[in-house]
Amino acid sequence: MSSCVWGRGESTYTHILSATTERRKHLRYGKFFDCACERCADPTELGTHFGALKCSQPGCGGSIVSTDPLLATNDAAWACDRCKYQVAATTVERSEQDSVLGAAGGGRRGPAEGGGAVAEVPIRPAPPSLPYGGDETHVVPGA
């Protein structure tokens, strides 16, 4: 039995510095429940924009966020909060994977690097430790 009294928000089952999609996956497959807390339900993650992508549409500068962050399948479309430009959830998922692989020295490779037949332009979420935006490697390619 714990000798401490835990207050609301003083304990967590997941990584608080992860984006909603990653936190919810961790909780679903590791702890066997779907979180529907205030942060998970908010597409901007209570204004932190941890999982947001910078919109690449000319002159926009908005944030691309999930249109339904509580969808258990994680396949809701993502849309810019300013211009409403939409991105498929699979594109965002690949972006997150590429970001992790890139940080580990890996990453998606095109034909010249011994990868698949078609090279893909990587998109990456803006790192939460840096000021949001301003880095051209963290944009979603335009349609």
mmCIF file of C-alpha atoms in Angstrom:
data_model
loop_
_atom_site.group_PDB
_atom_site.id
_atom_site.type_symbol
_atom_site.label_atom_id
_atom_site.label_comp_id
_atom_site.label_asym_id
_atom_site.label_seq_id
_atom_site.Cartn_x
_atom_site.Cartn_y
_atom_site.Cartn_z
ATOM 1 C CA MET A 1 0.000 0.000 0.000
ATOM 2 C CA SER A 2 1.297 3.436 -0.922
ATOM 3 C CA SER A 3 2.151 5.823 1.866
ATOM 4 C CA CYS A 4 1.666 8.772 -0.502
ATOM 5 C CA VAL A 5 -1.545 10.450 -1.537
ATOM 6 C CA TRP A 6 -1.654 10.932 -5.321
ATOM 7 C CA GLY A 7 -3.505 13.954 -6.656
ATOM 8 C CA ARG A 8 -5.158 14.224 -10.051
ATOM 9 C CA GLY A 9 -2.563 14.519 -12.814
ATOM 10 C CA GLU A 10 0.364 13.443 -10.626
ATOM 11 C CA SER A 11 0.654 9.961 -12.094
ATOM 12 C CA THR A 12 0.574 8.634 -15.642
ATOM 13 C CA TYR A 13 0.516 5.283 -17.421
ATOM 14 C CA THR A 14 2.262 6.587 -20.523
ATOM 15 C CA HIS A 15 4.840 9.079 -21.811
ATOM 16 C CA ILE A 16 3.583 12.634 -21.348
ATOM 17 C CA LEU A 17 5.970 14.007 -23.989
ATOM 18 C CA SER A 18 4.518 11.797 -26.731
ATOM 19 C CA ALA A 19 1.806 12.835 -29.190
ATOM 20 C CA THR A 20 -1.785 11.669 -28.672
ATOM 21 C CA THR A 21 -1.624 8.913 -31.304
ATOM 22 C CA GLU A 22 1.459 7.376 -29.694
ATOM 23 C CA ARG A 23 0.148 7.731 -26.126
ATOM 24 C CA ARG A 24 -3.181 6.166 -27.055
ATOM 25 C CA LYS A 25 -1.480 3.271 -28.900
ATOM 26 C CA HIS A 26 0.732 2.637 -25.878
ATOM 27 C CA LEU A 27 -2.272 2.623 -23.536
ATOM 28 C CA ARG A 28 -4.416 0.462 -25.844
ATOM 29 C CA TYR A 29 -1.821 -2.244 -26.508
ATOM 30 C CA GLY A 30 0.194 -2.007 -23.300
ATOM 31 C CA LYS A 31 -2.403 -1.159 -20.658
ATOM 32 C CA PHE A 32 -5.558 -2.400 -22.453
ATOM 33 C CA PHE A 33 -7.725 0.718 -22.323
ATOM 34 C CA ASP A 34 -8.578 3.686 -24.527
ATOM 35 C CA CYS A 35 -7.875 7.049 -22.955
ATOM 36 C CA ALA A 36 -10.451 9.797 -23.475
ATOM 37 C CA CYS A 37 -8.941 12.423 -21.186
ATOM 38 C CA GLU A 38 -9.141 16.136 -21.950
ATOM 39 C CA ARG A 39 -5.708 16.206 -23.639
ATOM 40 C CA CYS A 40 -6.371 13.147 -25.811
ATOM 41 C CA ALA A 41 -9.761 14.540 -26.882
ATOM 42 C CA ASP A 42 -8.326 17.938 -27.900
ATOM 43 C CA PRO A 43 -6.812 17.953 -31.439
ATOM 44 C CA THR A 44 -4.264 20.590 -30.295
ATOM 45 C CA GLU A 45 -3.377 18.548 -27.179
ATOM 46 C CA LEU A 46 -4.317 21.423 -24.858
ATOM 47 C CA GLY A 47 -2.440 23.885 -27.041
ATOM 48 C CA THR A 48 0.885 22.006 -26.998
ATOM 49 C CA HIS A 49 0.589 20.879 -30.642
ATOM 50 C CA PHE A 50 2.871 17.916 -29.809
ATOM 51 C CA GLY A 51 1.494 15.808 -32.670
ATOM 52 C CA ALA A 52 0.732 18.642 -35.097
ATOM 53 C CA LEU A 53 2.324 19.111 -38.493
ATOM 54 C CA LYS A 54 3.010 22.506 -40.044
ATOM 55 C CA CYS A 55 0.768 23.193 -43.046
ATOM 56 C CA SER A 56 2.707 23.600 -46.290
ATOM 57 C CA GLN A 57 0.039 25.458 -48.226
ATOM 58 C CA PRO A 58 1.382 28.821 -49.447
ATOM 59 C CA GLY A 59 0.822 31.612 -46.939
ATOM 60 C CA CYS A 60 -1.047 29.426 -44.446
ATOM 61 C CA GLY A 61 1.268 28.522 -41.555
ATOM 62 C CA GLY A 62 -1.516 26.671 -39.719
ATOM 63 C CA SER A 63 -1.297 23.411 -37.807
ATOM 64 C CA ILE A 64 -2.436 20.107 -39.270
ATOM 65 C CA VAL A 65 -4.184 18.146 -36.503
ATOM 66 C CA SER A 66 -6.384 15.055 -36.278
ATOM 67 C CA THR A 67 -10.057 15.634 -37.029
ATOM 68 C CA ASP A 68 -11.012 12.903 -34.518
ATOM 69 C CA PRO A 69 -8.176 12.122 -32.065
ATOM 70 C CA LEU A 70 -10.333 9.661 -30.065
ATOM 71 C CA LEU A 71 -11.048 7.389 -33.048
ATOM 72 C CA ALA A 72 -9.795 3.990 -31.879
ATOM 73 C CA THR A 73 -8.477 3.014 -35.324
ATOM 74 C CA ASN A 74 -6.329 6.180 -35.611
ATOM 75 C CA ASP A 75 -7.418 6.584 -39.240
ATOM 76 C CA ALA A 76 -9.275 9.902 -39.029
ATOM 77 C CA ALA A 77 -8.193 12.480 -41.583
ATOM 78 C CA TRP A 78 -5.932 15.298 -40.429
ATOM 79 C CA ALA A 79 -6.772 18.884 -41.409
ATOM 80 C CA CYS A 80 -5.200 22.320 -41.165
ATOM 81 C CA ASP A 81 -6.823 24.445 -38.481
ATOM 82 C CA ARG A 82 -6.628 27.498 -40.780
ATOM 83 C CA CYS A 83 -7.036 26.553 -44.465
ATOM 84 C CA LYS A 84 -8.668 23.107 -43.914
ATOM 85 C CA TYR A 85 -6.091 21.337 -46.163
ATOM 86 C CA GLN A 86 -6.442 17.598 -45.462
ATOM 87 C CA VAL A 87 -3.847 14.853 -45.059
ATOM 88 C CA ALA A 88 -4.567 11.117 -44.811
ATOM 89 C CA ALA A 89 -3.882 9.467 -41.460
ATOM 90 C CA THR A 90 -1.549 6.979 -43.189
ATOM 91 C CA THR A 91 0.633 9.878 -44.372
ATOM 92 C CA VAL A 92 0.881 11.202 -40.822
ATOM 93 C CA GLU A 93 1.666 7.690 -39.521
ATOM 94 C CA ARG A 94 4.526 7.324 -42.041
ATOM 95 C CA SER A 95 5.744 10.783 -41.047
ATOM 96 C CA GLU A 96 5.923 9.749 -37.394
ATOM 97 C CA GLN A 97 7.721 6.501 -38.278
ATOM 98 C CA ASP A 98 10.197 8.335 -40.499
ATOM 99 C CA SER A 99 10.844 10.855 -37.745
ATOM 100 C CA VAL A 100 11.680 8.080 -35.278
ATOM 101 C CA LEU A 101 13.801 6.198 -37.820
ATOM 102 C CA GLY A 102 15.558 9.410 -38.851
ATOM 103 C CA ALA A 103 16.411 10.176 -35.241
ATOM 104 C CA ALA A 104 17.860 6.672 -34.933
ATOM 105 C CA GLY A 105 19.998 7.124 -38.052
ATOM 106 C CA GLY A 106 17.640 5.158 -40.319
ATOM 107 C CA GLY A 107 14.824 6.594 -42.331
ATOM 108 C CA ARG A 108 12.901 5.955 -45.502
ATOM 109 C CA ARG A 109 15.080 5.266 -48.518
ATOM 110 C CA GLY A 110 14.430 5.744 -52.208
ATOM 111 C CA PRO A 111 15.717 3.633 -55.133
ATOM 112 C CA ALA A 112 19.129 5.334 -55.165
ATOM 113 C CA GLU A 113 19.684 4.305 -51.552
ATOM 114 C CA GLY A 114 18.525 0.707 -52.033
ATOM 115 C CA GLY A 115 14.959 1.297 -50.871
ATOM 116 C CA GLY A 116 11.618 0.780 -52.631
ATOM 117 C CA ALA A 117 10.798 1.541 -56.248
ATOM 118 C CA VAL A 118 9.358 4.980 -55.495
ATOM 119 C CA ALA A 119 11.104 7.493 -53.276
ATOM 120 C CA GLU A 120 8.828 9.311 -50.850
ATOM 121 C CA VAL A 121 9.264 12.846 -49.610
ATOM 122 C CA PRO A 122 9.551 12.556 -45.824
ATOM 123 C CA ILE A 123 7.402 14.741 -43.613
ATOM 124 C CA ARG A 124 8.106 15.048 -39.928
ATOM 125 C CA PRO A 125 6.352 16.522 -36.933
ATOM 126 C CA ALA A 126 7.977 19.619 -35.489
ATOM 127 C CA PRO A 127 10.087 18.547 -32.494
ATOM 128 C CA PRO A 128 8.355 19.698 -29.307
ATOM 129 C CA SER A 129 11.673 20.885 -27.839
ATOM 130 C CA LEU A 130 12.082 23.486 -30.600
ATOM 131 C CA PRO A 131 9.936 26.517 -31.374
ATOM 132 C CA TYR A 132 6.987 25.380 -33.500
ATOM 133 C CA GLY A 133 7.576 25.890 -37.224
ATOM 134 C CA GLY A 134 10.381 27.751 -38.939
ATOM 135 C CA ASP A 135 12.153 24.616 -40.161
ATOM 136 C CA GLU A 136 11.378 23.647 -43.742
ATOM 137 C CA THR A 137 12.035 19.936 -43.038
ATOM 138 C CA HIS A 138 8.883 19.836 -40.899
ATOM 139 C CA VAL A 139 6.218 20.523 -43.498
ATOM 140 C CA VAL A 140 3.654 18.410 -45.307
ATOM 141 C CA PRO A 141 4.273 18.418 -49.071
ATOM 142 C CA GLY A 142 1.576 20.281 -51.026
ATOM 143 C CA ALA A 143 -0.880 18.432 -53.216
#
